mmCIF file of C-alpha atoms and ligand atoms in Angstrom:
data_model
loop_
_atom_site.group_PDB
_atom_site.id
_atom_site.type_symbol
_atom_site.label_atom_id
_atom_site.label_comp_id
_atom_site.label_asym_id
_atom_site.label_seq_id
_atom_site.Cartn_x
_atom_site.Cartn_y
_atom_site.Cartn_z
ATOM 1 C CA MET A 28 -10.281 107.521 10.694
ATOM 2 C CA LEU A 29 -8.726 108.477 14.019
ATOM 3 C CA ILE A 30 -4.933 108.481 14.218
ATOM 4 C CA GLU A 31 -3.648 108.700 17.770
ATOM 5 C CA GLU A 32 -0.114 109.580 18.829
ATOM 6 C CA ASN A 33 2.291 108.229 21.413
ATOM 7 C CA ILE A 34 0.301 105.151 22.397
ATOM 8 C CA LEU A 35 1.920 102.729 24.839
ATOM 9 C CA LEU A 36 2.126 99.324 23.205
ATOM 10 C CA LYS A 37 2.555 97.313 26.404
ATOM 11 C CA ASN A 38 -1.235 97.611 26.710
ATOM 12 C CA PHE A 39 -1.736 95.850 23.363
ATOM 13 C CA ASN A 40 0.108 92.565 23.792
ATOM 14 C CA THR A 41 -0.116 89.572 26.108
ATOM 15 C CA PHE A 42 3.467 90.020 27.398
ATOM 16 C CA LYS A 43 2.647 93.523 28.754
ATOM 17 C CA ILE A 44 5.984 94.750 27.371
ATOM 18 C CA GLY A 45 6.910 97.477 24.895
ATOM 19 C CA GLY A 46 7.361 101.218 24.453
ATOM 20 C CA PRO A 47 5.145 103.692 22.614
ATOM 21 C CA ALA A 48 4.028 103.800 19.007
ATOM 22 C CA ARG A 49 4.445 107.167 17.298
ATOM 23 C CA PHE A 50 1.052 106.684 15.614
ATOM 24 C CA PHE A 51 -1.758 104.198 16.213
ATOM 25 C CA THR A 52 -4.978 103.635 14.320
ATOM 26 C CA THR A 53 -7.866 101.200 14.362
ATOM 27 C CA ILE A 54 -9.309 100.260 10.974
ATOM 28 C CA LYS A 55 -13.008 99.446 11.091
ATOM 29 C CA ASP A 56 -13.882 100.004 7.485
ATOM 30 C CA LEU A 57 -12.136 99.127 4.227
ATOM 31 C CA LYS A 58 -12.863 102.704 3.084
ATOM 32 C CA ASP A 59 -10.344 103.932 5.709
ATOM 33 C CA ILE A 60 -7.528 102.052 4.033
ATOM 34 C CA GLU A 61 -7.163 104.586 1.197
ATOM 35 C CA GLU A 62 -6.758 107.379 3.750
ATOM 36 C CA LEU A 63 -4.343 105.258 5.785
ATOM 37 C CA ILE A 64 -2.122 104.581 2.778
ATOM 38 C CA ASP A 65 -2.046 108.296 1.955
ATOM 39 C CA PHE A 66 -1.018 109.054 5.547
ATOM 40 C CA ILE A 67 1.800 106.484 5.396
ATOM 41 C CA GLU A 68 3.062 107.837 2.064
ATOM 42 C CA LYS A 69 2.825 111.478 3.091
ATOM 43 C CA ASN A 70 4.676 110.946 6.367
ATOM 44 C CA LYS A 71 7.103 108.385 4.884
ATOM 45 C CA ILE A 72 6.733 106.119 7.903
ATOM 46 C CA GLU A 73 6.797 102.410 8.511
ATOM 47 C CA PHE A 74 3.683 100.496 9.452
ATOM 48 C CA PHE A 75 2.952 97.339 11.424
ATOM 49 C CA ILE A 76 -0.295 95.342 11.554
ATOM 50 C CA LEU A 77 -1.268 94.252 15.051
ATOM 51 C CA GLY A 78 -3.619 91.412 15.924
ATOM 52 C CA GLY A 79 -4.033 90.228 19.505
ATOM 53 C CA GLY A 80 -0.335 90.744 20.243
ATOM 54 C CA SER A 81 -0.027 87.188 21.556
ATOM 55 C CA ASN A 82 3.061 86.357 19.519
ATOM 56 C CA LEU A 83 4.959 89.627 19.690
ATOM 57 C CA LEU A 84 7.878 91.014 21.637
ATOM 58 C CA ILE A 85 7.755 94.794 21.303
ATOM 59 C CA LYS A 86 10.998 96.608 22.043
ATOM 60 C CA ASP A 87 11.331 99.088 24.900
ATOM 61 C CA GLU A 88 11.977 101.967 22.512
ATOM 62 C CA GLY A 89 8.608 101.319 20.869
ATOM 63 C CA PHE A 90 7.821 101.775 17.181
ATOM 64 C CA ASP A 91 8.599 104.914 15.223
ATOM 65 C CA GLY A 92 5.820 104.403 12.690
ATOM 66 C CA ILE A 93 2.115 103.608 12.628
ATOM 67 C CA ILE A 94 0.524 100.593 14.293
ATOM 68 C CA ILE A 95 -2.564 99.463 12.407
ATOM 69 C CA LYS A 96 -5.108 97.475 14.354
ATOM 70 C CA PRO A 97 -7.814 96.002 12.113
ATOM 71 C CA ALA A 98 -11.254 95.731 13.723
ATOM 72 C CA PHE A 99 -13.153 93.364 11.444
ATOM 73 C CA ASP A 100 -14.789 90.850 13.732
ATOM 74 C CA TYR A 101 -17.937 89.672 11.960
ATOM 75 C CA VAL A 102 -18.644 85.961 11.388
ATOM 76 C CA ASN A 103 -21.124 84.332 9.005
ATOM 77 C CA TYR A 104 -21.858 80.620 9.269
ATOM 78 C CA PHE A 105 -23.310 78.899 6.198
ATOM 79 C CA GLU A 106 -25.254 75.643 6.099
ATOM 80 C CA ASP A 107 -22.616 73.809 4.055
ATOM 81 C CA GLY A 108 -19.958 74.476 6.719
ATOM 82 C CA THR A 109 -18.372 77.490 5.079
ATOM 83 C CA VAL A 110 -17.544 80.205 7.588
ATOM 84 C CA ILE A 111 -16.618 83.740 6.566
ATOM 85 C CA VAL A 112 -14.838 85.597 9.323
ATOM 86 C CA GLY A 113 -13.290 89.046 9.716
ATOM 87 C CA SER A 114 -9.559 88.903 10.423
ATOM 88 C CA SER A 115 -9.704 90.445 13.890
ATOM 89 C CA LYS A 116 -12.188 87.975 15.282
ATOM 90 C CA ASN A 117 -10.923 86.786 18.638
ATOM 91 C CA MET A 118 -9.867 83.135 18.283
ATOM 92 C CA PRO A 119 -11.256 81.866 21.622
ATOM 93 C CA GLU A 120 -14.632 83.435 20.730
ATOM 94 C CA LEU A 121 -14.616 81.939 17.242
ATOM 95 C CA VAL A 122 -13.744 78.472 18.546
ATOM 96 C CA PHE A 123 -16.478 78.619 21.179
ATOM 97 C CA GLU A 124 -19.127 79.879 18.724
ATOM 98 C CA ALA A 125 -18.275 77.286 16.069
ATOM 99 C CA CYS A 126 -18.391 74.411 18.581
ATOM 100 C CA ASN A 127 -21.564 75.765 20.145
ATOM 101 C CA LEU A 128 -23.248 75.803 16.725
ATOM 102 C CA GLY A 129 -22.179 72.223 16.022
ATOM 103 C CA TYR A 130 -19.542 73.186 13.424
ATOM 104 C CA LYS A 131 -16.653 70.733 13.718
ATOM 105 C CA GLY A 132 -13.028 71.576 12.906
ATOM 106 C CA LEU A 133 -11.781 74.185 15.350
ATOM 107 C CA GLU A 134 -12.009 72.314 18.684
ATOM 108 C CA TRP A 135 -8.244 71.688 18.820
ATOM 109 C CA ALA A 136 -7.729 75.467 18.977
ATOM 110 C CA GLY A 137 -9.456 75.729 22.374
ATOM 111 C CA GLY A 138 -7.399 78.190 24.406
ATOM 112 C CA LEU A 139 -5.319 79.452 21.457
ATOM 113 C CA PRO A 140 -5.083 83.208 22.064
ATOM 114 C CA GLY A 141 -5.047 86.025 19.520
ATOM 115 C CA THR A 142 -7.062 86.683 16.385
ATOM 116 C CA ILE A 143 -7.862 84.501 13.393
ATOM 117 C CA GLY A 144 -5.775 86.920 11.247
ATOM 118 C CA GLY A 145 -2.714 86.328 13.437
ATOM 119 C CA ALA A 146 -3.369 82.583 13.341
ATOM 120 C CA ILE A 147 -3.332 82.683 9.530
ATOM 121 C CA VAL A 148 -0.070 84.654 9.401
ATOM 122 C CA ASN A 149 1.644 82.166 11.731
ATOM 123 C CA ASN A 150 -0.218 79.115 10.503
ATOM 124 C CA ALA A 151 -0.922 78.578 14.177
ATOM 125 C CA GLY A 152 -1.328 75.032 15.340
ATOM 126 C CA CYS A 153 -1.249 72.578 18.198
ATOM 127 C CA PHE A 154 -2.075 68.967 19.065
ATOM 128 C CA GLY A 155 -1.114 67.934 15.511
ATOM 129 C CA PHE A 156 -3.520 70.363 13.801
ATOM 130 C CA GLU A 157 -2.839 73.597 11.938
ATOM 131 C CA ILE A 158 -5.183 76.383 10.898
ATOM 132 C CA LYS A 159 -4.195 75.835 7.251
ATOM 133 C CA ASP A 160 -6.183 72.589 7.237
ATOM 134 C CA LEU A 161 -9.403 74.630 7.442
ATOM 135 C CA VAL A 162 -8.581 77.481 5.069
ATOM 136 C CA LEU A 163 -10.339 77.931 1.725
ATOM 137 C CA GLU A 164 -9.440 81.558 0.991
ATOM 138 C CA VAL A 165 -7.795 84.584 2.562
ATOM 139 C CA SER A 166 -8.646 88.136 1.439
ATOM 140 C CA ALA A 167 -6.005 90.807 1.909
ATOM 141 C CA ILE A 168 -5.020 94.260 0.792
ATOM 142 C CA ASN A 169 -1.490 95.354 0.006
ATOM 143 C CA LEU A 170 -0.746 98.536 1.950
ATOM 144 C CA LYS A 171 2.000 99.572 -0.459
ATOM 145 C CA ASN A 172 0.213 99.349 -3.809
ATOM 146 C CA LYS A 173 -3.467 99.161 -2.742
ATOM 147 C CA ILE A 174 -4.001 95.864 -4.589
ATOM 148 C CA PHE A 175 -6.802 93.743 -3.121
ATOM 149 C CA LYS A 176 -6.487 89.990 -3.620
ATOM 150 C CA VAL A 177 -8.333 86.846 -2.680
ATOM 151 C CA PHE A 178 -5.670 84.221 -1.986
ATOM 152 C CA LYS A 179 -6.575 80.590 -2.586
ATOM 153 C CA LYS A 180 -5.152 78.230 0.016
ATOM 154 C CA GLU A 181 -2.310 77.220 -2.362
ATOM 155 C CA ASP A 182 -1.258 80.886 -2.692
ATOM 156 C CA CYS A 183 -0.910 81.267 1.079
ATOM 157 C CA GLU A 184 2.340 79.214 1.119
ATOM 158 C CA PHE A 185 1.523 77.692 4.499
ATOM 159 C CA GLU A 186 4.374 75.900 6.250
ATOM 160 C CA TYR A 187 5.163 75.078 9.873
ATOM 161 C CA ARG A 188 4.468 78.412 11.700
ATOM 162 C CA ASN A 189 4.926 80.290 8.444
ATOM 163 C CA SER A 190 2.952 81.665 5.505
ATOM 164 C CA PHE A 191 3.119 84.054 2.573
ATOM 165 C CA PHE A 192 1.770 86.772 4.899
ATOM 166 C CA LYS A 193 4.515 86.272 7.473
ATOM 167 C CA LYS A 194 7.107 86.769 4.735
ATOM 168 C CA ASN A 195 5.243 89.693 3.098
ATOM 169 C CA ASN A 196 4.038 91.888 5.918
ATOM 170 C CA GLU A 197 2.653 94.663 3.714
ATOM 171 C CA TRP A 198 -0.506 92.561 3.199
ATOM 172 C CA LEU A 199 -3.302 93.342 5.639
ATOM 173 C CA ILE A 200 -5.603 90.353 5.951
ATOM 174 C CA THR A 201 -9.232 91.459 6.001
ATOM 175 C CA GLU A 202 -11.278 88.257 5.819
ATOM 176 C CA ILE A 203 -10.891 84.492 5.898
ATOM 177 C CA LYS A 204 -13.083 81.786 4.422
ATOM 178 C CA LEU A 205 -12.888 78.540 6.403
ATOM 179 C CA LYS A 206 -14.387 75.129 5.760
ATOM 180 C CA LEU A 207 -15.875 73.429 8.818
ATOM 181 C CA GLU A 208 -18.271 70.495 9.057
ATOM 182 C CA PRO A 209 -21.790 71.369 10.213
ATOM 183 C CA GLY A 210 -24.294 69.174 12.021
ATOM 184 C CA PHE A 211 -22.258 67.783 14.924
ATOM 185 C CA ASP A 212 -23.310 67.435 18.553
ATOM 186 C CA LYS A 213 -22.308 70.711 20.162
ATOM 187 C CA ASN A 214 -21.720 69.084 23.549
ATOM 188 C CA GLU A 215 -19.159 66.712 22.047
ATOM 189 C CA LEU A 216 -17.339 69.588 20.357
ATOM 190 C CA LEU A 217 -17.427 71.822 23.445
ATOM 191 C CA LYS A 218 -16.106 68.926 25.535
ATOM 192 C CA ILE A 219 -13.040 68.600 23.294
ATOM 193 C CA MET A 220 -12.558 72.383 23.326
ATOM 194 C CA TYR A 221 -12.611 72.495 27.156
ATOM 195 C CA GLU A 222 -10.210 69.535 27.338
ATOM 196 C CA LYS A 223 -7.723 71.561 25.280
ATOM 197 C CA ILE A 224 -8.263 74.657 27.421
ATOM 198 C CA ASN A 225 -7.718 72.646 30.593
ATOM 199 C CA TYR A 226 -4.627 70.967 29.171
ATOM 200 C CA ARG A 227 -3.160 74.405 28.497
ATOM 201 C CA LYS A 228 -4.024 75.634 31.994
ATOM 202 C CA GLU A 229 -2.199 72.660 33.420
ATOM 203 C CA LYS A 230 0.888 72.734 31.169
ATOM 204 C CA HIS A 231 1.383 76.416 30.334
ATOM 205 C CA PRO A 232 2.310 79.220 32.753
ATOM 206 C CA LEU A 233 -0.880 81.178 32.138
ATOM 207 C CA GLU A 234 -0.632 82.801 35.563
ATOM 208 C CA TYR A 235 1.964 85.211 34.116
ATOM 209 C CA PRO A 236 2.017 87.448 31.034
ATOM 210 C CA ASN A 237 3.710 85.563 28.171
ATOM 211 C CA ILE A 238 3.656 85.211 24.380
ATOM 212 C CA GLY A 239 3.479 81.449 24.010
ATOM 213 C CA SER A 240 6.375 79.367 22.732
ATOM 214 C CA ILE A 241 9.461 81.463 22.087
ATOM 215 C CA PHE A 242 11.253 78.982 19.799
ATOM 216 C CA LYS A 243 10.048 76.694 17.032
ATOM 217 C CA ASN A 244 10.123 72.978 17.667
ATOM 218 C CA LEU A 245 12.917 71.133 15.873
ATOM 219 C CA LYS A 246 12.317 69.028 12.794
ATOM 220 C CA LEU A 247 13.777 65.514 12.994
ATOM 221 C CA ASN A 248 15.237 66.014 9.500
ATOM 222 C CA ASP A 249 17.453 68.814 10.812
ATOM 223 C CA LEU A 250 18.856 66.833 13.755
ATOM 224 C CA ASN A 251 21.610 64.247 14.026
ATOM 225 C CA GLU A 252 20.915 60.610 14.944
ATOM 226 C CA GLU A 253 22.470 60.996 18.398
ATOM 227 C CA LEU A 254 19.979 63.721 19.419
ATOM 228 C CA ILE A 255 17.048 61.833 17.921
ATOM 229 C CA GLU A 256 18.064 58.750 19.896
ATOM 230 C CA LEU A 257 18.285 60.793 23.103
ATOM 231 C CA ALA A 258 14.792 62.224 22.518
ATOM 232 C CA ARG A 259 13.459 58.776 21.614
ATOM 233 C CA LYS A 260 14.720 57.359 24.915
ATOM 234 C CA ASP A 261 13.017 60.196 26.780
ATOM 235 C CA ASN A 262 9.856 59.641 24.709
ATOM 236 C CA VAL A 263 9.509 63.278 23.651
ATOM 237 C CA ILE A 264 9.278 62.933 19.859
ATOM 238 C CA ARG A 265 5.976 64.431 18.640
ATOM 239 C CA GLY A 266 5.194 63.555 15.018
ATOM 240 C CA ASP A 267 8.160 64.744 12.965
ATOM 241 C CA LYS A 268 9.440 67.141 15.626
ATOM 242 C CA ILE A 269 11.158 67.383 18.998
ATOM 243 C CA PRO A 270 9.917 70.178 21.280
ATOM 244 C CA ALA A 271 12.393 73.028 21.738
ATOM 245 C CA ALA A 272 11.389 72.897 25.436
ATOM 246 C CA TYR A 273 13.086 69.494 25.713
ATOM 247 C CA PHE A 274 16.519 70.871 24.805
ATOM 248 C CA ILE A 275 16.062 74.049 26.871
ATOM 249 C CA GLU A 276 15.168 71.997 29.922
ATOM 250 C CA LYS A 277 18.034 69.545 29.344
ATOM 251 C CA ALA A 278 20.423 72.504 29.129
ATOM 252 C CA GLY A 279 19.377 73.298 32.705
ATOM 253 C CA LEU A 280 17.697 76.579 31.851
ATOM 254 C CA LYS A 281 14.322 76.205 33.561
ATOM 255 C CA GLY A 282 13.872 78.951 36.129
ATOM 256 C CA ARG A 283 16.729 81.092 34.733
ATOM 257 C CA GLN A 284 15.903 84.775 35.193
ATOM 258 C CA ILE A 285 17.168 88.082 33.835
ATOM 259 C CA GLY A 286 15.492 91.145 35.349
ATOM 260 C CA GLY A 287 11.749 90.517 35.234
ATOM 261 C CA ALA A 288 11.953 87.829 32.542
ATOM 262 C CA LYS A 289 12.131 84.186 33.557
ATOM 263 C CA ILE A 290 12.186 80.832 31.785
ATOM 264 C CA SER A 291 9.068 79.135 33.099
ATOM 265 C CA GLU A 292 9.510 76.201 35.471
ATOM 266 C CA LYS A 293 6.234 74.838 34.101
ATOM 267 C CA HIS A 294 7.186 74.901 30.396
ATOM 268 C CA ALA A 295 10.760 75.614 29.317
ATOM 269 C CA ASN A 296 9.800 77.157 25.956
ATOM 270 C CA PHE A 297 7.813 79.925 27.686
ATOM 271 C CA ILE A 298 9.390 83.098 28.995
ATOM 272 C CA ILE A 299 7.208 84.737 31.615
ATOM 273 C CA ASN A 300 7.026 88.323 32.767
ATOM 274 C CA VAL A 301 7.329 87.968 36.520
ATOM 275 C CA GLY A 302 7.260 91.713 37.147
ATOM 276 C CA ASN A 303 7.948 94.678 34.905
ATOM 277 C CA ALA A 304 10.185 92.760 32.518
ATOM 278 C CA SER A 305 11.708 94.910 29.791
ATOM 279 C CA ALA A 306 12.115 93.752 26.210
ATOM 280 C CA LYS A 307 15.859 93.974 26.885
ATOM 281 C CA ASP A 308 15.508 91.401 29.708
ATOM 282 C CA VAL A 309 13.631 89.054 27.367
ATOM 283 C CA LEU A 310 16.105 89.510 24.507
ATOM 284 C CA SER A 311 19.032 88.799 26.850
ATOM 285 C CA LEU A 312 17.309 85.637 28.075
ATOM 286 C CA ILE A 313 16.636 84.558 24.480
ATOM 287 C CA GLU A 314 20.319 85.065 23.593
ATOM 288 C CA LEU A 315 21.452 83.139 26.672
ATOM 289 C CA THR A 316 19.088 80.260 25.834
ATOM 290 C CA LYS A 317 20.295 80.079 22.231
ATOM 291 C CA GLU A 318 23.916 80.122 23.341
ATOM 292 C CA GLU A 319 23.604 77.467 26.028
ATOM 293 C CA VAL A 320 21.524 75.125 23.850
ATOM 294 C CA LYS A 321 24.036 75.592 21.029
ATOM 295 C CA ASN A 322 26.976 74.848 23.342
ATOM 296 C CA LYS A 323 25.366 71.734 24.748
ATOM 297 C CA PHE A 324 23.669 70.215 21.687
ATOM 298 C CA LYS A 325 25.179 72.035 18.645
ATOM 299 C CA ILE A 326 21.722 73.085 17.482
ATOM 300 C CA ASN A 327 20.400 76.513 16.542
ATOM 301 C CA LEU A 328 17.031 77.443 18.012
ATOM 302 C CA ASP A 329 14.805 79.467 15.649
ATOM 303 C CA LEU A 330 12.439 82.096 16.967
ATOM 304 C CA GLU A 331 8.712 81.450 16.679
ATOM 305 C CA ILE A 332 7.801 84.894 18.028
ATOM 306 C CA LYS A 333 8.038 88.126 16.102
ATOM 307 C CA ILE A 334 10.185 90.953 17.444
ATOM 308 C CA LEU A 335 9.047 94.492 16.676
HETATM 309 C C1 LIG B 10 -0.460 81.321 26.210
HETATM 310 C C2 LIG B 10 -0.182 81.233 24.726
HETATM 311 C C3 LIG B 10 -0.280 80.019 24.072
HETATM 312 C C4 LIG B 10 -0.041 79.939 22.691
HETATM 313 N N1 LIG B 10 -0.160 78.729 22.084
HETATM 314 C C5 LIG B 10 0.058 78.637 20.765
HETATM 315 C C6 LIG B 10 -0.092 77.388 20.091
HETATM 316 O O1 LIG B 10 -0.438 76.376 20.686
HETATM 317 N N2 LIG B 10 0.140 77.342 18.760
HETATM 318 C C7 LIG B 10 0.516 78.459 18.056
HETATM 319 O O2 LIG B 10 0.700 78.357 16.836
HETATM 320 N N3 LIG B 10 0.661 79.654 18.656
HETATM 321 C C8 LIG B 10 0.445 79.778 19.980
HETATM 322 N N4 LIG B 10 0.589 80.986 20.609
HETATM 323 C C9 LIG B 10 1.040 82.154 19.835
HETATM 324 C C10 LIG B 10 -0.093 83.026 19.295
HETATM 325 O O3 LIG B 10 -1.225 82.943 20.116
HETATM 326 C C11 LIG B 10 -0.522 82.641 17.896
HETATM 327 O O4 LIG B 10 0.561 82.666 17.033
HETATM 328 C C12 LIG B 10 -1.610 83.576 17.382
HETATM 329 O O5 LIG B 10 -2.167 82.986 16.242
HETATM 330 C C13 LIG B 10 -1.145 84.989 17.059
HETATM 331 O O6 LIG B 10 -2.286 85.789 16.792
HETATM 332 P P1 LIG B 10 -2.352 87.339 17.169
HETATM 333 O O7 LIG B 10 -3.621 87.882 16.650
HETATM 334 O O8 LIG B 10 -2.100 87.546 18.622
HETATM 335 O O9 LIG B 10 -1.137 87.902 16.318
HETATM 336 P P2 LIG B 10 -0.089 89.036 16.691
HETATM 337 O O10 LIG B 10 0.813 88.559 17.766
HETATM 338 O O11 LIG B 10 -0.769 90.335 16.909
HETATM 339 O O12 LIG B 10 0.718 89.110 15.321
HETATM 340 C C14 LIG B 10 1.424 88.005 14.816
HETATM 341 C C15 LIG B 10 1.830 88.315 13.386
HETATM 342 O O13 LIG B 10 0.666 88.384 12.580
HETATM 343 C C16 LIG B 10 0.558 89.639 11.919
HETATM 344 N N5 LIG B 10 -0.861 89.968 11.826
HETATM 345 C C17 LIG B 10 -1.806 89.906 12.800
HETATM 346 N N6 LIG B 10 -3.027 90.210 12.299
HETATM 347 C C18 LIG B 10 -2.851 90.474 10.976
HETATM 348 C C19 LIG B 10 -3.725 90.858 9.903
HETATM 349 N N7 LIG B 10 -5.045 91.048 10.064
HETATM 350 N N8 LIG B 10 -3.196 91.039 8.673
HETATM 351 C C20 LIG B 10 -1.876 90.854 8.462
HETATM 352 N N9 LIG B 10 -0.993 90.516 9.432
HETATM 353 C C21 LIG B 10 -1.480 90.320 10.673
HETATM 354 C C22 LIG B 10 1.399 90.600 12.759
HETATM 355 O O14 LIG B 10 1.869 91.671 11.968
HETATM 356 C C23 LIG B 10 2.506 89.680 13.237
HETATM 357 O O15 LIG B 10 3.504 89.552 12.269
HETATM 358 C C24 LIG B 10 0.335 81.102 21.976
HETATM 359 C C25 LIG B 10 0.428 82.343 22.640
HETATM 360 C C26 LIG B 10 0.174 82.412 24.004
HETATM 361 C C27 LIG B 10 0.263 83.739 24.693
#
């Protein structure tokens, strides 16, 4: 197992932001995990598991511990629709392959960046679907006590953009068992996948480095009748939620910029890196957004992204 030092993390996330990691290692084999745990214990350092870095804001000072990047990207498709996939499998690749083989279930995730492991941690979702709907089992190893466990779906505690693994970040996900439906027309599935990709190209500021939606959408249950009525009039209620972008836009924040970080004109819940943004710029813009939305609507925006 190779452990590198002083590795710049801005090269490992979609925001292109972040200082160096003291240590960095790629795990290709479960056998390396024993050695990795010994290294962590011996050096008494913190660790962080990195997927595709598409949901992460990494601070300018970097990370004074070890970044662990799993590299398990195998996939096995079974005739009954079961799919066993390594946690680092790139999501866009997985979605394309599944559709192309006529396995239905993942089309909605067309254009969702990152890895399947990261999608499990966040219970990633869009267009009314969530990855949890396809999960049978998740295998993971606890990097503190070396326990290996196969989690049934019920044990994963999936919620809106949340899971057991998000709350317990010492578990490194190694493999996921999904249930898809085999035997569909691949052209139909690929068509839906490309529709989703094109929708994203049109609505999201993909021309600039970003990390997707910064804030979680707001649950109707947590909002007062006045705000719900306002959103109803503007026809922006989606299922049981109102997009955070709606309130950010209404607070007049689209286009607001601090340093190299800017609230996208295209989608108000995206912050874009318009040129050498620092994490400090982004954090200041996040604080400003929270404050102005709170002042105007008396609501607290919750972060969807993870800050390291
Ligand atoms: C343009 C764009 C659009 C997006 N659209 C959506 C969307 O529609 N819906 C949505 O839900 N998200 C969206 N996102 C956010 C992001 O793509 C997803 O949350 C994605 O699933 C994160 O995966 P990742 O591999 O990049 O995770 P990372 O950002 O690397 O990590 C996220 C979290 O998962 C943990 N993690 C990653 N891999 C493992 C592992 N193997 N074991 C244990 N922990 C792990 C990390 O420690 C971290 O806490 C978007 C992002 C971008 C840039």
